[in-house]
Every structure is written in structure tokens, then in C-alpha cells.
mmCIF file of C-alpha atoms in Angstrom:
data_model
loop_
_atom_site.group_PDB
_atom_site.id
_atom_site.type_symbol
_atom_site.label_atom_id
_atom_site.label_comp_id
_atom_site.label_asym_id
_atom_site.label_seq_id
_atom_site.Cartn_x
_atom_site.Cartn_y
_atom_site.Cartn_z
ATOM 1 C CA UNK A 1 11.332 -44.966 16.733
ATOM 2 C CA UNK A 2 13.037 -45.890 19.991
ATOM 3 C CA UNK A 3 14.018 -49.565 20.042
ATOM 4 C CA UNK A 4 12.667 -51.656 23.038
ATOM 5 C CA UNK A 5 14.697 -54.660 24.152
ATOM 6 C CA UNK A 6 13.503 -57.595 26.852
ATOM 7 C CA UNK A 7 16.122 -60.509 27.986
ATOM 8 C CA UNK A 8 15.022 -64.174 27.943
ATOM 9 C CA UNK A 9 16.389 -67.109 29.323
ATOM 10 C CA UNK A 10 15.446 -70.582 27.984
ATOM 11 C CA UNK A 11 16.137 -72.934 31.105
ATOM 12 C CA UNK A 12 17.371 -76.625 30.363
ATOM 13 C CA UNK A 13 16.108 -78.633 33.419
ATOM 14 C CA UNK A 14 16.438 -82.066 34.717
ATOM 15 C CA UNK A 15 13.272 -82.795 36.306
ATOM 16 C CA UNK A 16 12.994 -84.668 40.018
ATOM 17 C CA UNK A 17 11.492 -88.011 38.494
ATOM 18 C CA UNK A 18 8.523 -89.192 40.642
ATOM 19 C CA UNK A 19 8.315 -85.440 42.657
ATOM 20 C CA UNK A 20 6.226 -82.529 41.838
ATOM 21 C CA UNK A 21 7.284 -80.380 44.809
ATOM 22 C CA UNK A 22 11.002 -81.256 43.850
ATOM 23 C CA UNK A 23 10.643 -80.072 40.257
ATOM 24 C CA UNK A 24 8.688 -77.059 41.236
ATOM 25 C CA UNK A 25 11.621 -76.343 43.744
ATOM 26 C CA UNK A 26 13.816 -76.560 40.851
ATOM 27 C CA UNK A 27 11.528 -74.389 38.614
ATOM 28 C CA UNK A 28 11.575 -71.791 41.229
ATOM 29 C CA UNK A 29 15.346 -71.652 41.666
ATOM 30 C CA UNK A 30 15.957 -71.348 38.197
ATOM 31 C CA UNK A 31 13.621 -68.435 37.772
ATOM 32 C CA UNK A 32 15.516 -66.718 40.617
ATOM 33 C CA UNK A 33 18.758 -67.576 38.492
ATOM 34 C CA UNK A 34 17.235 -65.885 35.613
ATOM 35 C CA UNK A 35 16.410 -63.035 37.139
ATOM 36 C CA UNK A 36 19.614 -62.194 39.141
ATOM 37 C CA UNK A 37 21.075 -62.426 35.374
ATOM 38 C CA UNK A 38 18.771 -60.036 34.090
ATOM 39 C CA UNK A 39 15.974 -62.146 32.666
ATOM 40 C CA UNK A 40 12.624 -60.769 31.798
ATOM 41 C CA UNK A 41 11.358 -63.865 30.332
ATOM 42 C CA UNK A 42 12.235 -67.083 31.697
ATOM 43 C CA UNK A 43 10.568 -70.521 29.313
ATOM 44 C CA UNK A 44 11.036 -74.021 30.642
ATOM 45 C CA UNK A 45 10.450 -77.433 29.040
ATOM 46 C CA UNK A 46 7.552 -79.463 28.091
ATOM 47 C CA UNK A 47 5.597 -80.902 30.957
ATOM 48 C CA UNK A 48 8.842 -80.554 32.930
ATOM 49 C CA UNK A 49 6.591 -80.675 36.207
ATOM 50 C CA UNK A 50 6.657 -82.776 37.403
ATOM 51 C CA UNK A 51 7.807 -84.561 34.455
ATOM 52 C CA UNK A 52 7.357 -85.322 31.005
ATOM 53 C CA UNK A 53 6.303 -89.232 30.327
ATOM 54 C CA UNK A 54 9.070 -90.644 28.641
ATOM 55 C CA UNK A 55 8.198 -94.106 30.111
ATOM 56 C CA UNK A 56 5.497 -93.980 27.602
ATOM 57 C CA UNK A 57 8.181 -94.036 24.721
ATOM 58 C CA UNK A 58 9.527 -97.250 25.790
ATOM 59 C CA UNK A 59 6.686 -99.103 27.660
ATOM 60 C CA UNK A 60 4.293 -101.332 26.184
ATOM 61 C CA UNK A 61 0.413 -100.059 26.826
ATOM 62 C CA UNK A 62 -0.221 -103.326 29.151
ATOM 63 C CA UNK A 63 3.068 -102.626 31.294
ATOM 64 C CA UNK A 64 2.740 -99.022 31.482
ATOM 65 C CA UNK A 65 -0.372 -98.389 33.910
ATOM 66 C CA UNK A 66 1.628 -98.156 37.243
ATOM 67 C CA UNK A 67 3.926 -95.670 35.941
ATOM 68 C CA UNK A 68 0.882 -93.316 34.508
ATOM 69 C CA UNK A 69 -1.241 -93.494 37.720
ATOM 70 C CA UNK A 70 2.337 -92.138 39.036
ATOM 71 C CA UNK A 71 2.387 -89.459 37.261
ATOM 72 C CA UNK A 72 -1.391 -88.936 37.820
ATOM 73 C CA UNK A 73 -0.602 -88.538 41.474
ATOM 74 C CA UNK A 74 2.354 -86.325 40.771
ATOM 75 C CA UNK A 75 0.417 -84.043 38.407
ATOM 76 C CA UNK A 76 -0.307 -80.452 38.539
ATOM 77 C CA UNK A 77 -4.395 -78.929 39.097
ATOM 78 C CA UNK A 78 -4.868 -75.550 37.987
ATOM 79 C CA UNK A 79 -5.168 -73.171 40.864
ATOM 80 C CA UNK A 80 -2.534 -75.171 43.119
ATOM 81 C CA UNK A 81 0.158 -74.950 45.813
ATOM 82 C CA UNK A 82 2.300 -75.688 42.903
ATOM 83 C CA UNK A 83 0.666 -72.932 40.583
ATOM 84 C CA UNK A 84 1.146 -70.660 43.664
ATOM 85 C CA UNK A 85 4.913 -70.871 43.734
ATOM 86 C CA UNK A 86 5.578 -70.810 40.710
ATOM 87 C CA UNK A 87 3.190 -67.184 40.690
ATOM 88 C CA UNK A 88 4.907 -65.778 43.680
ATOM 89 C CA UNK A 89 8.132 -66.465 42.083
ATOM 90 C CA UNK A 90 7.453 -64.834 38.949
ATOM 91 C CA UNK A 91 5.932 -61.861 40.967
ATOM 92 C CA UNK A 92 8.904 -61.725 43.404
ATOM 93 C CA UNK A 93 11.537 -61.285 40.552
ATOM 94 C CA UNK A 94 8.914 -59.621 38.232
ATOM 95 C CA UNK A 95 9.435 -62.086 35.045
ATOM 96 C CA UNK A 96 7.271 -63.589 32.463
ATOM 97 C CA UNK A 97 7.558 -67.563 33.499
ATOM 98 C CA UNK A 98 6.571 -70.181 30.742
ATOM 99 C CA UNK A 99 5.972 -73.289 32.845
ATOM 100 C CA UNK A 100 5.062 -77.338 30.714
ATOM 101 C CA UNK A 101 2.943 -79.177 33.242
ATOM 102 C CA UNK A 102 1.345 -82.206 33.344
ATOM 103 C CA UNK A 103 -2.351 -80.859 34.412
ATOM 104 C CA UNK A 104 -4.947 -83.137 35.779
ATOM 105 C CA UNK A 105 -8.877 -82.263 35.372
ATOM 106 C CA UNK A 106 -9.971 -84.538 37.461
ATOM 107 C CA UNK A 107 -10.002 -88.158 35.313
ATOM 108 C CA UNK A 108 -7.777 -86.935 33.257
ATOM 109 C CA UNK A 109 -4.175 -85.671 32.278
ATOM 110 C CA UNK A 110 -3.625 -82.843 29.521
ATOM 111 C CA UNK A 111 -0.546 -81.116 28.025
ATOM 112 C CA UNK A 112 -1.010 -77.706 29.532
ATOM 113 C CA UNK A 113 1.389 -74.881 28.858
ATOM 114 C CA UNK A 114 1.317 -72.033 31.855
ATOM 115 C CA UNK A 115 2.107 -68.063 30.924
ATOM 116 C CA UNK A 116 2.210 -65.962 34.018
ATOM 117 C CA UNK A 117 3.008 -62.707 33.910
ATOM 118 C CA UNK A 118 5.312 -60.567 35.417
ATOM 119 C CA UNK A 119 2.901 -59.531 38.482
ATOM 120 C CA UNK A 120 2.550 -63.268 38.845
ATOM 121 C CA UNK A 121 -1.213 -63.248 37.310
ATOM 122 C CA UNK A 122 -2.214 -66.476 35.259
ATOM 123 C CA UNK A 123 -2.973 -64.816 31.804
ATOM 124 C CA UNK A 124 -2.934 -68.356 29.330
ATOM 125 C CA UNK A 125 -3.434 -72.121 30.391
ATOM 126 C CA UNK A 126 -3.594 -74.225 27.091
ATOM 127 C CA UNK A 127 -3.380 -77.498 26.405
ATOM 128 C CA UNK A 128 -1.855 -79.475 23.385
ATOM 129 C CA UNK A 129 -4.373 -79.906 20.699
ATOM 130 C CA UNK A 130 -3.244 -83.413 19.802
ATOM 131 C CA UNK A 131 -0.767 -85.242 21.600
ATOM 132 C CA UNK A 132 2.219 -86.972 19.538
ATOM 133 C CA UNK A 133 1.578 -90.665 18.763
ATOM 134 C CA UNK A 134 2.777 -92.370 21.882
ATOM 135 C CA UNK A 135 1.765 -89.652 23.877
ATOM 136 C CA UNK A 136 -2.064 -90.260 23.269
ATOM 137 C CA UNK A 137 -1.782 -92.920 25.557
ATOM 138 C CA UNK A 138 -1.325 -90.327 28.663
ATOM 139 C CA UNK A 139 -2.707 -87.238 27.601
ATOM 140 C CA UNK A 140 -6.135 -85.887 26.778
ATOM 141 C CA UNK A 141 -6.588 -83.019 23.485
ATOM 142 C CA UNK A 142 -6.779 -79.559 23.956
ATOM 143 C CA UNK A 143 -8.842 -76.936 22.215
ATOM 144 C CA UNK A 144 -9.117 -74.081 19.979
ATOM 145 C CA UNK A 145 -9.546 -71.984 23.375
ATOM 146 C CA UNK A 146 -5.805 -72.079 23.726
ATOM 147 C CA UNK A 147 -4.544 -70.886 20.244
ATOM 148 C CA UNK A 148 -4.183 -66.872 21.610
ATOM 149 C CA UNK A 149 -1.458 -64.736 21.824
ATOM 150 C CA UNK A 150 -1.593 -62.492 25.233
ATOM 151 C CA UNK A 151 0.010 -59.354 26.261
ATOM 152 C CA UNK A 152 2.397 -59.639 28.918
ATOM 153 C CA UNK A 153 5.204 -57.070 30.557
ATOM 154 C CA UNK A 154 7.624 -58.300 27.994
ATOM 155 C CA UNK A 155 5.004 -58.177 24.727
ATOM 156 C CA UNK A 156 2.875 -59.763 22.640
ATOM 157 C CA UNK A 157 3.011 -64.125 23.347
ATOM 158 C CA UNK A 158 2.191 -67.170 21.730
ATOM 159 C CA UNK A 159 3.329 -70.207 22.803
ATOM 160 C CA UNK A 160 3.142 -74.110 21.178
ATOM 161 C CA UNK A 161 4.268 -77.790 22.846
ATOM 162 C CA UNK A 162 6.555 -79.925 20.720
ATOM 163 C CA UNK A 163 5.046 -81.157 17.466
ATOM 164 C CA UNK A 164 2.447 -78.605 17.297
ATOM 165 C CA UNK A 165 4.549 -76.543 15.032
ATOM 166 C CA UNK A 166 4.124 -79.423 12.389
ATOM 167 C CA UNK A 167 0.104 -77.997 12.454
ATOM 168 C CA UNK A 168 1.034 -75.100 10.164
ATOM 169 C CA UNK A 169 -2.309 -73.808 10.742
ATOM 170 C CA UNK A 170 -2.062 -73.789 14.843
ATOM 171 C CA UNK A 171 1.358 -71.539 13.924
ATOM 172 C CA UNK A 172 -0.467 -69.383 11.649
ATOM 173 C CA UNK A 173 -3.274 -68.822 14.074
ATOM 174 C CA UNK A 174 -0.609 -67.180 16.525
ATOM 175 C CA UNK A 175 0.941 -65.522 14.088
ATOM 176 C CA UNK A 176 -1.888 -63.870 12.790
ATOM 177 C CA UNK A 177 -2.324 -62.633 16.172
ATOM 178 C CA UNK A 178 0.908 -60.630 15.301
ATOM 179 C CA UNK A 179 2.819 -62.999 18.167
ATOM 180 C CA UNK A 180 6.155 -61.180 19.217
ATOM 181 C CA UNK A 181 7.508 -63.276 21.376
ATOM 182 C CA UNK A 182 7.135 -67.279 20.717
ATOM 183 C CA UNK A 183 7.507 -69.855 23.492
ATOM 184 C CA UNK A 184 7.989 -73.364 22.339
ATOM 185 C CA UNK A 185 8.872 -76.338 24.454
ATOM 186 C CA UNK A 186 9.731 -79.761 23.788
ATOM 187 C CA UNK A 187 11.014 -82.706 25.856
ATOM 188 C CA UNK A 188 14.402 -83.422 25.286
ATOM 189 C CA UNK A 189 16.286 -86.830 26.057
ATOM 190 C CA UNK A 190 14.388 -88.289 23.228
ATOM 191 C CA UNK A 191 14.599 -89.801 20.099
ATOM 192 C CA UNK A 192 18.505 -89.500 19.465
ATOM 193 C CA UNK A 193 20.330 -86.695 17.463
ATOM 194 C CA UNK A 194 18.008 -86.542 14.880
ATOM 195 C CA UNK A 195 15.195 -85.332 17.225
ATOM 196 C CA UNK A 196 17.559 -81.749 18.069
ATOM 197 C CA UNK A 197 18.227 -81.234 14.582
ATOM 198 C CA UNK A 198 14.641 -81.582 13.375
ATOM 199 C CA UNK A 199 13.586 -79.256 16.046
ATOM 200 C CA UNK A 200 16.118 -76.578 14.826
ATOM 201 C CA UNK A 201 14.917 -76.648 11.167
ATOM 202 C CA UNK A 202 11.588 -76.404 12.578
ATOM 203 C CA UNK A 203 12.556 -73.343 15.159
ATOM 204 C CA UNK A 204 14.652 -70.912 12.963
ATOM 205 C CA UNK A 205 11.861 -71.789 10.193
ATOM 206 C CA UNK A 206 9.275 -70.646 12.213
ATOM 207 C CA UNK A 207 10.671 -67.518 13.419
ATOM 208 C CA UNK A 208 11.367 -66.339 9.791
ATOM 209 C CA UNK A 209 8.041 -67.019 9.197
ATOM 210 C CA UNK A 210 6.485 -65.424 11.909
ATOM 211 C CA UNK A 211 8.964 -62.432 11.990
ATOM 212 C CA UNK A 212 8.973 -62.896 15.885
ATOM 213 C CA UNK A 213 11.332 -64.296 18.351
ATOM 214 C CA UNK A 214 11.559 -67.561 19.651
ATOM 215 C CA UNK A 215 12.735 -68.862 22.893
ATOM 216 C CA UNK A 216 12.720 -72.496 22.824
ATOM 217 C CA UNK A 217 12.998 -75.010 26.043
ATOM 218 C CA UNK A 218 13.842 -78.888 26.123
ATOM 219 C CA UNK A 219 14.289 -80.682 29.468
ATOM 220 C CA UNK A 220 17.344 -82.906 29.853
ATOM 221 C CA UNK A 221 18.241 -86.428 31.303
ATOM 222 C CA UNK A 222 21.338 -87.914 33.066
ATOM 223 C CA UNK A 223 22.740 -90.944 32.750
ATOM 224 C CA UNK A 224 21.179 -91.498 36.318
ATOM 225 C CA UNK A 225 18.076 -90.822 35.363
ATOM 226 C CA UNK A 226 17.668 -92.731 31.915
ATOM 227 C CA UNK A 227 18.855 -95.799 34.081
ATOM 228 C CA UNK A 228 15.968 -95.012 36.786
ATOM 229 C CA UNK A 229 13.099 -95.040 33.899
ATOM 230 C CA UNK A 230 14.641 -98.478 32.094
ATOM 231 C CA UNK A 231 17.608 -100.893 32.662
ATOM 232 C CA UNK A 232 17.779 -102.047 28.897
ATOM 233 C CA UNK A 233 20.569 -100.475 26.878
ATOM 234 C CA UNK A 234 18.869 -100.524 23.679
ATOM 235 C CA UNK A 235 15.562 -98.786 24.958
ATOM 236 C CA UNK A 236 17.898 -96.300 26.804
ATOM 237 C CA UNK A 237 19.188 -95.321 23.619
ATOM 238 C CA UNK A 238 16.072 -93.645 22.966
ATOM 239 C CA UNK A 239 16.207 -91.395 25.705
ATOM 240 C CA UNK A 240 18.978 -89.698 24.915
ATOM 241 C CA UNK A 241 19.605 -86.641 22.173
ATOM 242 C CA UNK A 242 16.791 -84.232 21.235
ATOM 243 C CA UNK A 243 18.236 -81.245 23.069
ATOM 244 C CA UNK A 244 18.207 -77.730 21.948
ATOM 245 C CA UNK A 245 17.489 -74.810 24.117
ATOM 246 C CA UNK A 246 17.911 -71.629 22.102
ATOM 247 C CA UNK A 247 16.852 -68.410 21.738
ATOM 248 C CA UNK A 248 16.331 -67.260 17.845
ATOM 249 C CA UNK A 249 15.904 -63.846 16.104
ATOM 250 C CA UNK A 250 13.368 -63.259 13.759
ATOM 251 C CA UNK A 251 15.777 -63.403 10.913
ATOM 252 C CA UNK A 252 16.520 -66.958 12.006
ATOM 253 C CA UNK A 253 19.719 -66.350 13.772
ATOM 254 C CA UNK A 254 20.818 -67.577 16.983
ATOM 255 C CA UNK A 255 21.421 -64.923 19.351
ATOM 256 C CA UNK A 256 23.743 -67.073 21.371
ATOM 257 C CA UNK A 257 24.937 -70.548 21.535
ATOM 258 C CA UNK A 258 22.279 -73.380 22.148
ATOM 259 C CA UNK A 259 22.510 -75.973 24.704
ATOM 260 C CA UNK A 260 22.512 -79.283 23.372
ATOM 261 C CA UNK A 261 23.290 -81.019 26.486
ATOM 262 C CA UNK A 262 23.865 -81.375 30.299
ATOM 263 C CA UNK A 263 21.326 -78.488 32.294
ATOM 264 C CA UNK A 264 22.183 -74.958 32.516
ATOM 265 C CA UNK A 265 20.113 -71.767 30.380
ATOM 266 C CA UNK A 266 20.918 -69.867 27.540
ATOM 267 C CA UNK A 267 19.936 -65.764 27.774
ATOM 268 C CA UNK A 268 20.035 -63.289 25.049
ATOM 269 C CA UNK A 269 18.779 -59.812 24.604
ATOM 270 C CA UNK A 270 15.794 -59.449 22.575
ATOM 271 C CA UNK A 271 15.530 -55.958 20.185
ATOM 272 C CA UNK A 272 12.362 -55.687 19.495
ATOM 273 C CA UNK A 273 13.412 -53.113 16.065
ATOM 274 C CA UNK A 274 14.375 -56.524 14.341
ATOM 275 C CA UNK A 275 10.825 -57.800 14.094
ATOM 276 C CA UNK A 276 10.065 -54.417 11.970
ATOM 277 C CA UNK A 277 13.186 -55.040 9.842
ATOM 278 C CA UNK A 278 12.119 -58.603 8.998
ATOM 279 C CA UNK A 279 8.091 -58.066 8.575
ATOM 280 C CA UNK A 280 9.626 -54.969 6.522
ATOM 281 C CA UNK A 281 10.386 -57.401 3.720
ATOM 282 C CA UNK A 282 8.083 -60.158 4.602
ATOM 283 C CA UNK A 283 5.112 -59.578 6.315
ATOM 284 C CA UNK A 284 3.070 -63.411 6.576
ATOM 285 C CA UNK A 285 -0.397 -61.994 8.004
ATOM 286 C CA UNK A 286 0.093 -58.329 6.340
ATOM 287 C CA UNK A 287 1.473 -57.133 2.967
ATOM 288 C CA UNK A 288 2.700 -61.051 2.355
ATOM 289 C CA UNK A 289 -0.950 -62.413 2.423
ATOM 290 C CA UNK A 290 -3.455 -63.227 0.277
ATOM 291 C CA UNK A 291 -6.528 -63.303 2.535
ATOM 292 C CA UNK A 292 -8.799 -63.511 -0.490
ATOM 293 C CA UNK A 293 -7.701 -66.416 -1.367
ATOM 294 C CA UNK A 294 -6.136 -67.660 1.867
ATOM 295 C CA UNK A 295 -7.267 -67.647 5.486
ATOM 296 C CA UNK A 296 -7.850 -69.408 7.967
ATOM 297 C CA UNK A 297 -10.895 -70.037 10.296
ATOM 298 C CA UNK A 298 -10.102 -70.961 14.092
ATOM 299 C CA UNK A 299 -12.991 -72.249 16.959
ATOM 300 C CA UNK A 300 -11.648 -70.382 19.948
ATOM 301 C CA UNK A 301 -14.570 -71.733 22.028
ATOM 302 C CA UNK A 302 -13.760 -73.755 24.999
ATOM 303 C CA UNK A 303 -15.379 -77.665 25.047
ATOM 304 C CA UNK A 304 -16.823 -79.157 27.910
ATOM 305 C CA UNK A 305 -18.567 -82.426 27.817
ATOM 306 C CA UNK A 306 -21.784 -80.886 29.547
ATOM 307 C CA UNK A 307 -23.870 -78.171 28.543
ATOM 308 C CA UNK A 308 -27.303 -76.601 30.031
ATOM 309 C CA UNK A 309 -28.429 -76.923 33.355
ATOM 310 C CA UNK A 310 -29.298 -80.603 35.182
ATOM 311 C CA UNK A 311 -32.629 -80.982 36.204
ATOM 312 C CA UNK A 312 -32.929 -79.688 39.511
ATOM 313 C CA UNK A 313 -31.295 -76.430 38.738
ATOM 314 C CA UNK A 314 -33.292 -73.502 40.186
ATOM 315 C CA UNK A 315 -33.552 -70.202 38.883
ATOM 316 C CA UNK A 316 -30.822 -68.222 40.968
ATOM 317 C CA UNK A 317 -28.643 -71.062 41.427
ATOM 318 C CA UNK A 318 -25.071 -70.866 40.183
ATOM 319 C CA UNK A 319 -25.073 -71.951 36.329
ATOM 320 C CA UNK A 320 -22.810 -74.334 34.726
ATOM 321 C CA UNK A 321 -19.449 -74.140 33.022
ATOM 322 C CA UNK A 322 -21.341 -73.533 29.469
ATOM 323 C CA UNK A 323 -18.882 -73.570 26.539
ATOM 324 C CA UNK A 324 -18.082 -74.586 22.994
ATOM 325 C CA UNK A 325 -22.652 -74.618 21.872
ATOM 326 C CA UNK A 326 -23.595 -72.369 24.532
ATOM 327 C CA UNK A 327 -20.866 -69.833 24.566
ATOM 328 C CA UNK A 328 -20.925 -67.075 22.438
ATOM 329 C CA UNK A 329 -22.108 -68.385 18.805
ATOM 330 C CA UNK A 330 -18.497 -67.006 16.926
ATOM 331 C CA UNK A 331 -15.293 -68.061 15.949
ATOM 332 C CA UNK A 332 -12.481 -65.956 15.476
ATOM 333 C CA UNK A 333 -11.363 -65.344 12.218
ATOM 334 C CA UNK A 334 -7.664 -65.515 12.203
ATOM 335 C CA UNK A 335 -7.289 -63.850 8.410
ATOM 336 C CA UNK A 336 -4.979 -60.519 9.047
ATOM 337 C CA UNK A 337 -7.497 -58.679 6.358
#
């Protein structure tokens, strides 16, 4: 069987605090940088448009509400000017482009990782399923709709935001749906040390586990920066560690050296053969499983806080957005039987 190979590039940015259209210019130029060195698949951070919320670290609730109607105004909708370049991009160089936004519905903001594909066609938004303890303050949850893998030009995807992969059963949902390629993303510039090392444990674990690839994103801060979102030493020492951009075989293996600091990307070449050699010996959702004693059962139906028609609706007229009761009345069943 002929081995198929794909190159990925996990991009270490330093987001334009306080500008969308800056980030997104940065986004765009990196993708182009990607691409002239032969990337296929290009991931970038969490919420690195226009950026991620590290105020809310460090800020009290009461003394944080300037700085999150900020980032309200900065945020991303979904279709957008911003979407749009990021789309053309990805279509222009013909690459897979895994964008963190911040994406605002209307009242609110949500953790929303983008997947375009290689023709620049938007084939997965999803949003976090729970935000991370201080982050509950900004963002809104996600839903089950989200938890998907989806064919792209470079293979099967899944993709996950930061502490996600501590929900063993939102990792097992993707890799039941035999996930080749995962895209993870975290924030970087956070926590200290400890933050990079926990996420490494957590990365090469999960692509043994899977038997799949990951490519794995974190954003990064300079000195500059960490001085622009507080002017106290001892809170600035919390915005600094926690980066690891790396790209990791299914055996667990790094397939080149991770960035830990400063910007920059890491690429590697991607053999698709090894994910047969691994799921060879260990297969999680396959021979591995017990699904007669294990499985698990996952809502995929979107929510919306409205369903049915308001009165006044007449027959003809254009229905509502009916999800989660009104959808169709299944969940998927996420048990490789």
C-alpha cells in the first residue's frame, strides 16, 4: 500500500493586541510562509484573532469590563471580511488553515475554532464546550454540534481548544470518528513553565491514544506586550511560559523540534503509513475496544435558545433556525462497534 504524506506547519504567533485586521494580516502572512515552505496544513493558536483574553487571568471581574467590551469590538462574526481573508488565503496557496477566534453571536463571545479547507470552503466552526475557569467570565459554551471530524485535502480532522483534552470523552468522540489529523491549540504566555510541560504530557498522550497526528499551536507574548496588558511584575509573571508548538507522530514522537519560545513555526512531514503501524498494535475505537461494555453516547445537535415559529409566522414564510428539540430526534453514537 502506497504511503501518502501531507506537511504541516504549526505557526507560533504574537497577536496585534487591540487589532483584528492586524492579527488577521499576520494570520495571512504566515499562511503564505507556510506554503512557500511546502505546507499543506497550516494550525494557529487559540483565539489568536484577534486575541486570546489573557487580561482575564490577571483582572479582577469588577475591573475587567472595559477590556472585554474591547475585545467584543475586536471580535470575529462568522461569515466576515475577516473570515474572507483568511478563505482566500487558504484558497490562494491551497492549504488546510486552522484559525482560534474570538467569535461574537451577537450578545455574546464563544471559543470558536475555524477549519477551512484547501479550496478555501468553511467545512467546521466549533466552539469550546466549557471554557477554563477564568475564562467563563468572557466566553459562552459550545455544543455537541462541534465534536466532528471532517474530511479535508490533507485527511480526516478533528480539532480541540486548550483544556478540552482533559474531557477524555470530547477526545474519544473524535477519535472514534477515526481522526487522522488532530489540531489542538492553546494560548501560550500563560501560567509559567509548568503550563508547556503539562501540555506536552497531554499532546504526545493523546496522539498514542488516538493513533493520529497532532499538530499543536500556542500563541506567544513579548516582553512588550506582557507590559501593555499589566505594569505589575508579579501578575506579569503569569503571562509568561506555556509555549509549545509541535508537531507529534502517532507513536508519540516529535517529528521536529518544538518551539518553546519567541514566534516562528515548526513543519514536519506527515506519513500517513505510521497511523497503520500504531493502530496495528493498538487500535482505541477498533480491535482495542470493548464497546459492550464501553461506549460512549454524544448529542451532536446544535442548541439555540428558540425553537418553533413566533406568532405571526405565515405559512410560506422563511422558518426559524430549529435545532437541538426540533432537529432531527438522534444522537450519534460514537461506539466504533
Amino acid at each position: 500500500m502506497a504511503s501518502r504524506t501531507v506537511k504541516a506547519a504549526a505557526v507560533q504567533l504574537s497577536p496585534v493586541l487591540g487589532s483584528r485586521e492586524g492579527t488577521i494580516g499576520k494570520v495571512v502572512s504566515a499562511i503564505a510562509e507556510a506554503a512557500a515552505a511546502g505546507a499543506e496544513l497550516v494550525v494557529f493558536p487559540e483565539t489568536v484573532v484577534p486575541y486570546y483574553p489573557y487580561f482575564s487571568f490577571i483582572t479582577p471581574a469588577v475591573k475587567m469590563g472595559a477590556a472585554h467590551l474591547a475585545l467584543y469590538e475586536q471580535a470575529v462574526s462568522v461569515p466576515s471580511p475577516a473570515t474572507d481573508q483568511v478563505a482566500t488565503a487558504a484558497r490562494e496557496y491551497g492549504a488546510v488553515v486552522v484559525l482560534g477566534v474570538n467569535e461574537r453571536d451577537h450578545g455574546t463571545l464563544y471559543n470558536t475554532q475555524l477549519v477551512f479547507d484547501a479550496d478555501g470552503s468553511l467545512v467546521l466552526k466549533r466552539r469550546k464546550i466549557t471554557p477554563t475557569y477564568h475564562e467563563r467570565m468572557v466566553w459562552g459554551q459550545g455544543d455537541g454540534a462541534g465534536l466532528k471530524t471532517v474530511d479535508t485535502a490533507i485527511g480526516r480532522l478533528g480539532a480541540l481548544a486548550c483544556w478540552e483534552h482533559y474531557n477524555p470523552l470530547a477526545r474519544y468522540s473524535l477519535m472514534a470518528q477515526h481522526e487522522e489529523v488532530h489540531c489542538s491549540q492553546f494560548p501560550g504566555s500563560l501560567v509559567g513553565p509548568i503550563f508547556a510541560e503539562q501540555m506536552e504530557v497531554t499532546m504526545r498522550h493523546h496522539a498514542l491514544e488516538s493513533g493520529c497526528f497532532v499538530v499543536n499551536a500556542t500563541a506567544w507574548l513579548s516582553e512588550d506586550q506582557i507590559g501593555q496588558i499589566t505594569a505589575d511584575p508579579d501578575l506579569q509573571k503569569a503571562l509568561r511560559g506555556g509555549c509549545y508548538s509541535a508537531i507529534i507522530s502517532p507513536e508519540g514522537k516529535h517529528l521536529c523540534e518544538p518551539l518553546r519560545e519567541s514566534e516562528g513555526m515548526v513543519i514536519a512531514e506527515l506519513d500517513f503509513a505510521l497511523i497503520t503501524k500504531r493502530k496495528r498494535m493498538m487500535d482505541s475505537v477498533g480491535h482495542y475496544a470493548r464497546p459492550e461494555l464501553l461506549s460512549l453516547n454524544l448529542d451532536a445537535r446544535e442548541t439555540a435558545p428558540l425553537h418553533g415559529a413566533p406568532a405571526g409566522t405565515k405559512p410560506g414564510d422563511s422558518p426559524l433556525r430549529t435545532t437541538h428539540h426540533d432537529q432531527a430526534r438522534e444522537s450519534s453514537e460514537c461506539s466504533d462497534a
